[in-house]
Coordinates of N, CA and C in Angstrom, one line a residue:
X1 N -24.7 -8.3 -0.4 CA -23.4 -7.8 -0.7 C -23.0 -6.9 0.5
X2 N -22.6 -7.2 1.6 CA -21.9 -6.6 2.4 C -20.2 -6.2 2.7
X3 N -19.7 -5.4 2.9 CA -18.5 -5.3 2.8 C -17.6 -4.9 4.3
X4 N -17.3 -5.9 5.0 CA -16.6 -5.1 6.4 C -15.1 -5.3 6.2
X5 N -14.5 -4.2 6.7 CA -13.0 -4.7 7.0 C -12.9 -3.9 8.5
X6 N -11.1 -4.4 8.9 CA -11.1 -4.1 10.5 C -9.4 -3.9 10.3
X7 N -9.1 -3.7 11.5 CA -7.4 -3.6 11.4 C -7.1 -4.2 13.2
X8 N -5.6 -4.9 12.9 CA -5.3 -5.3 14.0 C -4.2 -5.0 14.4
X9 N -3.7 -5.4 15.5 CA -1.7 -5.5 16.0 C -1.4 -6.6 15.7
X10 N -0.2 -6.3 15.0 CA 0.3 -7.6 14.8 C 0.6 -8.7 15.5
X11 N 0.1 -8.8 17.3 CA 0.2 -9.9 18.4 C -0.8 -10.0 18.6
X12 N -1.8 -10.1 17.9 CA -3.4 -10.4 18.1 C -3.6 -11.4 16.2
X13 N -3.2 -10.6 15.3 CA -3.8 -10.4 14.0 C -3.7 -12.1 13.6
X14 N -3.4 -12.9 13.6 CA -3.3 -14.0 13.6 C -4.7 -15.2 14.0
X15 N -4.6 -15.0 15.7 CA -5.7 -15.2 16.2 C -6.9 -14.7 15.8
X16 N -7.0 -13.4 15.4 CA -8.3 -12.6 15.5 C -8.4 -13.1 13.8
X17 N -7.4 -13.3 13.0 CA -8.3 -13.7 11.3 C -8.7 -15.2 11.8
X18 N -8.0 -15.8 12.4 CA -8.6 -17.1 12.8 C -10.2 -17.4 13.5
X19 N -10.4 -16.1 14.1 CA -11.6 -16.2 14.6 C -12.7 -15.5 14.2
X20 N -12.1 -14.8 13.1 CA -13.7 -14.3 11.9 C -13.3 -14.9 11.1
X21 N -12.6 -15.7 10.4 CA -13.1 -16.5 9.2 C -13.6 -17.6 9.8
X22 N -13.4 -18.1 10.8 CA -14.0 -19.4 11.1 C -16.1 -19.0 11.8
X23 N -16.0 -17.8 11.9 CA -17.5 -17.4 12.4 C -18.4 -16.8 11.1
X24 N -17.6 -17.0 10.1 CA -18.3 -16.3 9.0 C -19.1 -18.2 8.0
X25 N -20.3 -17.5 8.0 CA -21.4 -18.6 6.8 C -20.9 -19.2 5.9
X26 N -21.0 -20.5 6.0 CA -20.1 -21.0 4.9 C -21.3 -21.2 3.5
X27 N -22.4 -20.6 3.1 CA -24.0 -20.7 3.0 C -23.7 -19.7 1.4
X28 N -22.3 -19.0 1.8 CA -21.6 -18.3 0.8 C -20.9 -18.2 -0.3
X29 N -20.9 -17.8 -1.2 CA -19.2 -17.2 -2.2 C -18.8 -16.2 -1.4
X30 N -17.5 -16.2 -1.0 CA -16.9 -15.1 0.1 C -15.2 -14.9 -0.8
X31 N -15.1 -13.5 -0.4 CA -13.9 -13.0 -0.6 C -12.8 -12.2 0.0
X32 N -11.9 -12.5 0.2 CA -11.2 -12.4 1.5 C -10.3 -11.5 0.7
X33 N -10.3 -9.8 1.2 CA -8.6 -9.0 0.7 C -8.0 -8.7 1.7
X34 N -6.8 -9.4 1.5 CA -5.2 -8.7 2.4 C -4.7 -7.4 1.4
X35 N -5.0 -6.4 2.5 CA -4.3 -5.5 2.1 C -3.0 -4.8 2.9
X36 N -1.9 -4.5 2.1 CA -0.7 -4.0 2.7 C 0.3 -5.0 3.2
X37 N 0.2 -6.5 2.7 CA 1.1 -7.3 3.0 C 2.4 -7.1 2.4
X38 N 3.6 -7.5 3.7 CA 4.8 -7.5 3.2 C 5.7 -9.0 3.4
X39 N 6.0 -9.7 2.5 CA 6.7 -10.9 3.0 C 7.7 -10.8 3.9
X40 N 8.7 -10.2 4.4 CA 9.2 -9.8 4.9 C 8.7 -9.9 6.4
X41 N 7.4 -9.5 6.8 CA 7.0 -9.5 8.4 C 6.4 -10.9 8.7
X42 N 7.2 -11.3 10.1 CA 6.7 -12.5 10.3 C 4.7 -12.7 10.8
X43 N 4.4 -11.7 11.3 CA 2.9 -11.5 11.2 C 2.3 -11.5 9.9
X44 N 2.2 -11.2 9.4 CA 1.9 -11.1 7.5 C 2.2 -12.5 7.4
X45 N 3.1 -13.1 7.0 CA 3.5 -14.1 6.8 C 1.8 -15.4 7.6
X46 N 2.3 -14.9 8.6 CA 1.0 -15.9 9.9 C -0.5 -15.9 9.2
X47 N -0.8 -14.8 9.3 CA -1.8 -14.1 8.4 C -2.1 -15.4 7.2
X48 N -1.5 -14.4 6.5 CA -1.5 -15.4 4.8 C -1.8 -16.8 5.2
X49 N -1.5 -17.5 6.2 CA -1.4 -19.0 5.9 C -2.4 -19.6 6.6
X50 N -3.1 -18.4 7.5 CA -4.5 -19.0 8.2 C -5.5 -18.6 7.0
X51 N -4.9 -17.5 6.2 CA -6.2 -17.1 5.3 C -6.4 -18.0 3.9
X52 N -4.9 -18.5 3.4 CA -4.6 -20.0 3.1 C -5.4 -21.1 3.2
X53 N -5.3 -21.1 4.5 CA -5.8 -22.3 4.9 C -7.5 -22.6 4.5
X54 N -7.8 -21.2 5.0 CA -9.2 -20.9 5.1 C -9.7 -20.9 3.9
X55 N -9.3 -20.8 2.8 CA -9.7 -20.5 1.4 C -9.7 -21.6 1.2
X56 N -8.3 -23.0 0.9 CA -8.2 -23.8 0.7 C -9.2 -24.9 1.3
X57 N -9.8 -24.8 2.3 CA -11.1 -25.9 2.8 C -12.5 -25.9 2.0
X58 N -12.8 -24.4 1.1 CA -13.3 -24.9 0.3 C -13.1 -23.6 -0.9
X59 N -12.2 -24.3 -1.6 CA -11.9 -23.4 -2.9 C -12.5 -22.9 -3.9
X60 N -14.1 -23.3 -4.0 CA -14.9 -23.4 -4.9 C -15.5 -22.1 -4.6
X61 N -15.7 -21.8 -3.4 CA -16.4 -20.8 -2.8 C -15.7 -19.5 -2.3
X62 N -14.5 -19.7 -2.3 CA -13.8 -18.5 -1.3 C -12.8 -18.4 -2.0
X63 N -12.2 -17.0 -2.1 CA -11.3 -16.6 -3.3 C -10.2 -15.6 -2.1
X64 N -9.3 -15.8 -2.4 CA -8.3 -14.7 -1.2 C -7.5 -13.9 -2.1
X65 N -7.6 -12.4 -2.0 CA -6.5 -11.6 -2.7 C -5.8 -10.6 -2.0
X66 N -4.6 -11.2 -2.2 CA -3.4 -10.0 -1.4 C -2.5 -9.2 -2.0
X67 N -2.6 -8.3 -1.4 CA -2.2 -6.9 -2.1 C -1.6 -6.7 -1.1
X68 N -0.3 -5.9 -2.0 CA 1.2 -5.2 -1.7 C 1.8 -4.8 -2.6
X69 N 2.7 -3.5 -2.2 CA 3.1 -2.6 -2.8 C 4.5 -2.8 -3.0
X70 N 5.2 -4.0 -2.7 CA 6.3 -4.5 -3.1 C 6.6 -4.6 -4.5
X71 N 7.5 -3.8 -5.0 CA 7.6 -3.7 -6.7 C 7.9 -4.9 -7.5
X72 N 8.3 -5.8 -6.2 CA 8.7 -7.2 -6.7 C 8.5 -8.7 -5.9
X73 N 7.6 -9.3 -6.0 CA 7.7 -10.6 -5.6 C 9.3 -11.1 -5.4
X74 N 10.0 -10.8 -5.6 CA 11.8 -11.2 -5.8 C 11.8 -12.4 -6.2
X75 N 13.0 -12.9 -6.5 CA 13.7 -13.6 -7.3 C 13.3 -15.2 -7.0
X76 N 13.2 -15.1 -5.8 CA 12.8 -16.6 -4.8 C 11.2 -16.9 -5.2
X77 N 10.9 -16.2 -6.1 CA 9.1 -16.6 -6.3 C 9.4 -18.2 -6.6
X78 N 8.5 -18.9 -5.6 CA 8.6 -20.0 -6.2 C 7.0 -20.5 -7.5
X79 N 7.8 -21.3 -8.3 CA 6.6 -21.1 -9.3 C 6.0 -22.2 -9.2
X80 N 6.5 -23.4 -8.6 CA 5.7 -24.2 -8.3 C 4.1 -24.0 -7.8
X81 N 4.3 -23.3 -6.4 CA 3.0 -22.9 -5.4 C 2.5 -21.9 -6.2
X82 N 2.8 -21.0 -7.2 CA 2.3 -20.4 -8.1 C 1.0 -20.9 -8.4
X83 N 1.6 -22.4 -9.4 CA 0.8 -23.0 -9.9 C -0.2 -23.9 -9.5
X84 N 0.2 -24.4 -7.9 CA -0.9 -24.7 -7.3 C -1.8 -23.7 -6.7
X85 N -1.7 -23.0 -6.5 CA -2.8 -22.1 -5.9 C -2.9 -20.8 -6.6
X86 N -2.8 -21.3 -8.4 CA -3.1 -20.3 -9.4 C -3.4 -18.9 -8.3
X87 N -1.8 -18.7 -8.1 CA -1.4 -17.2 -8.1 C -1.3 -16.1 -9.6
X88 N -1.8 -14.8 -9.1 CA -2.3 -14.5 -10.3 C -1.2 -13.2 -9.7
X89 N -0.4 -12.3 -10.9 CA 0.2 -11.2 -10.5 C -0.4 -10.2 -11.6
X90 N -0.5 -8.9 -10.5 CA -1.1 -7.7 -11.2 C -0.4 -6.6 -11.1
X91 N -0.1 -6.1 -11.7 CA 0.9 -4.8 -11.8 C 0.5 -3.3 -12.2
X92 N 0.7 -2.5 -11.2 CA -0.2 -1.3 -11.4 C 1.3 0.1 -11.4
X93 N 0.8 0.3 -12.4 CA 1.7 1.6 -13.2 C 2.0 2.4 -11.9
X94 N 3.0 3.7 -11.9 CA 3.4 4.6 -11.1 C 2.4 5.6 -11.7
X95 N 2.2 6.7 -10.6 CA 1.4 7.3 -11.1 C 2.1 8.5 -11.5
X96 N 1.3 8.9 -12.7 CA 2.4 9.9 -12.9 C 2.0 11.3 -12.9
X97 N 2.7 13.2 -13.6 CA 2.3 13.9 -12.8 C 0.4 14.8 -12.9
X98 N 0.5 14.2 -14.3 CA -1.4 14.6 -14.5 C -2.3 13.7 -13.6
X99 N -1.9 12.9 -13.2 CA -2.5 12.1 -12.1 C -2.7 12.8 -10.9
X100 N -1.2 12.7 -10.6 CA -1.6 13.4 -9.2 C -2.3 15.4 -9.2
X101 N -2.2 15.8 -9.8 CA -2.4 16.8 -10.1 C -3.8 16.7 -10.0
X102 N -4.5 15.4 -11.1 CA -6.2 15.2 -11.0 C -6.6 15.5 -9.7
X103 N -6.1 14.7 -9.2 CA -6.2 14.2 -7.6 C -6.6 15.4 -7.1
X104 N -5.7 16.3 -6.7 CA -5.5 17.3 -5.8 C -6.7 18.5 -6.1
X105 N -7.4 18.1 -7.5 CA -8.4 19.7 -8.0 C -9.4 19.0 -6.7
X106 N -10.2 17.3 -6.5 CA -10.7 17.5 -5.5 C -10.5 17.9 -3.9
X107 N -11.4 18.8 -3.5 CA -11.3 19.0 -2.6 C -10.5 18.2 -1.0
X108 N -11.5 17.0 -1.1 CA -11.5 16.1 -0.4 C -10.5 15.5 -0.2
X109 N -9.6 15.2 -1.0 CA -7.8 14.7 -1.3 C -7.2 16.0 -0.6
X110 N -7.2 16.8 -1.6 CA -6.4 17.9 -1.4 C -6.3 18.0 0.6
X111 N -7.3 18.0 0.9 CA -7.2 18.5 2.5 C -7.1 17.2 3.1
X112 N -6.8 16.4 2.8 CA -6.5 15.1 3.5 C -4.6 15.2 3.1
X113 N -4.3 15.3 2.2 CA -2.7 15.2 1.6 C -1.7 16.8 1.7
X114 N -2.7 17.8 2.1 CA -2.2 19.1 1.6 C -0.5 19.4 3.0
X115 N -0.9 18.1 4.3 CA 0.6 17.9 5.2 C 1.5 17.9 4.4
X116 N 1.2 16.7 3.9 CA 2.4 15.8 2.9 C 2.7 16.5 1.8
X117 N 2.4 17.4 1.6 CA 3.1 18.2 0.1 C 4.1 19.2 1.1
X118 N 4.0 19.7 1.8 CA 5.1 20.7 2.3 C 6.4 20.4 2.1
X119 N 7.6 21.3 1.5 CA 8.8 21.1 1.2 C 9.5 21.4 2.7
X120 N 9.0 20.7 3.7 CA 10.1 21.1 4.8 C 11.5 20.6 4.9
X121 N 12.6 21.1 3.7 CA 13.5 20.3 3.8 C 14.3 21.6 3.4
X122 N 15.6 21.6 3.5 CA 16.7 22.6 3.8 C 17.3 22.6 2.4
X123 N 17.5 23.4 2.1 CA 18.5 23.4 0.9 C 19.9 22.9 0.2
X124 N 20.7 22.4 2.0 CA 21.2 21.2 1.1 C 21.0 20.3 0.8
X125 N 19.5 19.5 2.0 CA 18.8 18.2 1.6 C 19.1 18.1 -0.1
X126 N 18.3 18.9 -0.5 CA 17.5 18.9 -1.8 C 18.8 19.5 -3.1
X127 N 19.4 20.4 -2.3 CA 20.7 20.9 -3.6 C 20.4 22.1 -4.0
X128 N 19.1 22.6 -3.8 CA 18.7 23.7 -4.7 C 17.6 24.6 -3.5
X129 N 17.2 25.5 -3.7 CA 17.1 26.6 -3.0 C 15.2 26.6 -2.7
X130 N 14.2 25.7 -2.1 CA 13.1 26.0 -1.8 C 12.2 26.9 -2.0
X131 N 11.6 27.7 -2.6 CA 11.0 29.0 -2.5 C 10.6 28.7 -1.3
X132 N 9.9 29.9 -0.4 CA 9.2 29.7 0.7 C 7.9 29.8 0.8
X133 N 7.2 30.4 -0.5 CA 6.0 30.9 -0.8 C 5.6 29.1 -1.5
X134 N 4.6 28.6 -0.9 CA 4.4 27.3 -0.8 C 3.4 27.2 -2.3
X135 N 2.5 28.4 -2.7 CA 2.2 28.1 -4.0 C 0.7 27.5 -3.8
X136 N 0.2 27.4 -4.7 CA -1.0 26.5 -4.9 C -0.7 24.8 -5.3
X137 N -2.0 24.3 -5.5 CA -1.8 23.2 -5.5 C -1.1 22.5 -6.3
X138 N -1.0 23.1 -8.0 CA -0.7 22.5 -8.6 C 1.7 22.8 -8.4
X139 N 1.7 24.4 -8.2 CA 2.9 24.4 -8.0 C 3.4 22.9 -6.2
X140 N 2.2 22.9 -5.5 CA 2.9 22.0 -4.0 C 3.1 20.7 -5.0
X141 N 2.3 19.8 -5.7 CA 2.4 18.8 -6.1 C 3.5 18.6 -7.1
X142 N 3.9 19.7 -7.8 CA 5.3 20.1 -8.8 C 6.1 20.0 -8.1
X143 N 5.9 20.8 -7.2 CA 7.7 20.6 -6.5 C 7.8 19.1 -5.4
X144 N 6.6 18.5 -4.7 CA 7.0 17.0 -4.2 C 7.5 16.3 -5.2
X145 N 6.9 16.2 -6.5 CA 6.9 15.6 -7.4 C 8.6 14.8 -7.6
X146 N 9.4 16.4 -7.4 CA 10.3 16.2 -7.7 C 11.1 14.9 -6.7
X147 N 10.7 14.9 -5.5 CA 11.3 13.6 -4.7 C 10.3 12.5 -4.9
X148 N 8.9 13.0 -5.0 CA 8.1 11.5 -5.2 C 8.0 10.9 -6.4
X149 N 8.6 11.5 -7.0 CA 8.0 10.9 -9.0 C 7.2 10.2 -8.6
X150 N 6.8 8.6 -8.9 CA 5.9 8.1 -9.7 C 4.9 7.4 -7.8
X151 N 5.8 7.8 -6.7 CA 5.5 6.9 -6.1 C 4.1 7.6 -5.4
X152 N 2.6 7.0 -5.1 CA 1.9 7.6 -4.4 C 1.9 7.5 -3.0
X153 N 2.8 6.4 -2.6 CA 2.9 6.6 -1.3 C 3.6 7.8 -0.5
X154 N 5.3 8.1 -1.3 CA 5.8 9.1 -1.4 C 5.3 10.5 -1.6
X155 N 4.2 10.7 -2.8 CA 3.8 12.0 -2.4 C 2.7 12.4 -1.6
X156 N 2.1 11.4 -1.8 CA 0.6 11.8 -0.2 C 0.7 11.1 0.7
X157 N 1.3 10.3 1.4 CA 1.7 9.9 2.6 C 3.3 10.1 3.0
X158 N 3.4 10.5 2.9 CA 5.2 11.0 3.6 C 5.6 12.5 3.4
X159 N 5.9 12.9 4.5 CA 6.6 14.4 4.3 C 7.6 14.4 3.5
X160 N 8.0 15.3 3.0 CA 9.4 15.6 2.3 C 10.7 14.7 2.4
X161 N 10.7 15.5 4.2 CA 11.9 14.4 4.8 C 12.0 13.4 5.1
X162 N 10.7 12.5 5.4 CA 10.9 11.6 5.7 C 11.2 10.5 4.0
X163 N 10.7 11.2 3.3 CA 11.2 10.5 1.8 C 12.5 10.6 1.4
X164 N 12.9 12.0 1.7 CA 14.5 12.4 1.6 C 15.3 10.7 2.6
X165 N 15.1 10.8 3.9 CA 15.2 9.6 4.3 C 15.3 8.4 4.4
X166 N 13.9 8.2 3.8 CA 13.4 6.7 3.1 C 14.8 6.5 2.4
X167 N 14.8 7.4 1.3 CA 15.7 7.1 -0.3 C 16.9 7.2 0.5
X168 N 17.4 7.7 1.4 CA 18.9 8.1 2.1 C 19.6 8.9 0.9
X169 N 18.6 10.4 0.8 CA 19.1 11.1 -0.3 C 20.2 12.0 0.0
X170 N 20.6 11.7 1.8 CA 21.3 12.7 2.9 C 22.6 12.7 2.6
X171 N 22.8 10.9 2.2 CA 24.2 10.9 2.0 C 24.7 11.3 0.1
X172 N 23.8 11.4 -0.5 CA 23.8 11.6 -2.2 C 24.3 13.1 -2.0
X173 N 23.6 13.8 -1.2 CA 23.5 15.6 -1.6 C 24.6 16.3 -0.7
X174 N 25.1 15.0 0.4 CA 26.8 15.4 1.1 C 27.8 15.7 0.6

């Protein structure tokens, strides 16, 4: 049971899944995870279909799972290919605020995410008036809370403003 993963550019990542799946023992049950795909990017897209491909030569043995944080497959799912390549969909809750809260008593989180809680955003961003005194952990994750609700990307990977931005909350609080 070994486990490697790697990361690429997207003007390589094509080629380079093409040339470890084809160097890897076929002597195996092997399991292949895409993580962070978005249908949307024509590399992803490339990706999936060499990893497709690869699964499909011998199906018995090789299982491919891809994961994305797209709240929706959209409307165009076709159910056909669904059903041929018993696509399976899994849906994972927002997290909510005893969650993140858990999160933050460890240390190890906390000082990896403690950027991303900062309210660096101005008081009209937001409508209401920031304290300046940033608080402890459980008050920093209370107050992101309020622009990240449920999303984990939102509250530990993105600054304030850049979420204010994401949502285009600039033009709501004008």
């Amino acid at each position: 049971n070994q486990i490697k993963s790697c990361c690429f550019s997207a003007y390589y990542a094509t080629q380079a899944f093409h040339n470890i799946l084809c160097g890897w023992r076929d002597d195996k049950k092997l399991l292949l995870l895409i993580d962070g795909y978005w249908s949307h990017i024509e590399a992803h897209q490339h990706v999936l279909s060499v990893c497709s491909h690869w699964r499909n030569q011998r199906r018995e043995d090789r299982r491919l799972v891809v994961v994305t944080s797209m709240s929706s497959r959209g409307p165009k799912t076709k159910v056909h290919l669904d059903r041929e390549f018993n696509v399976k969909q899994h849906l994972v809750d927002s997290w909510t605020i005893e969650e993140y809260l858990e999160a933050v008593r460890f240390d190890a989180v906390y000082k990896r995410v403690e950027p991303f809680l900062e309210m660096n955003v101005s008081k009209d961003q937001l409508g209401f008036k920031v304290p300046r005194e940033q608080g402890g952990r459980e008050d920093r994750v209370r107050r992101k809370h309020y622009l990240a609700g449920g999303s984990c990307r939102y509250m530990f990977d993105m600054t304030s403003a850049d979420v204010i931005e994401e949502l285009n909350l600039d033009s709501i609080s004008a």
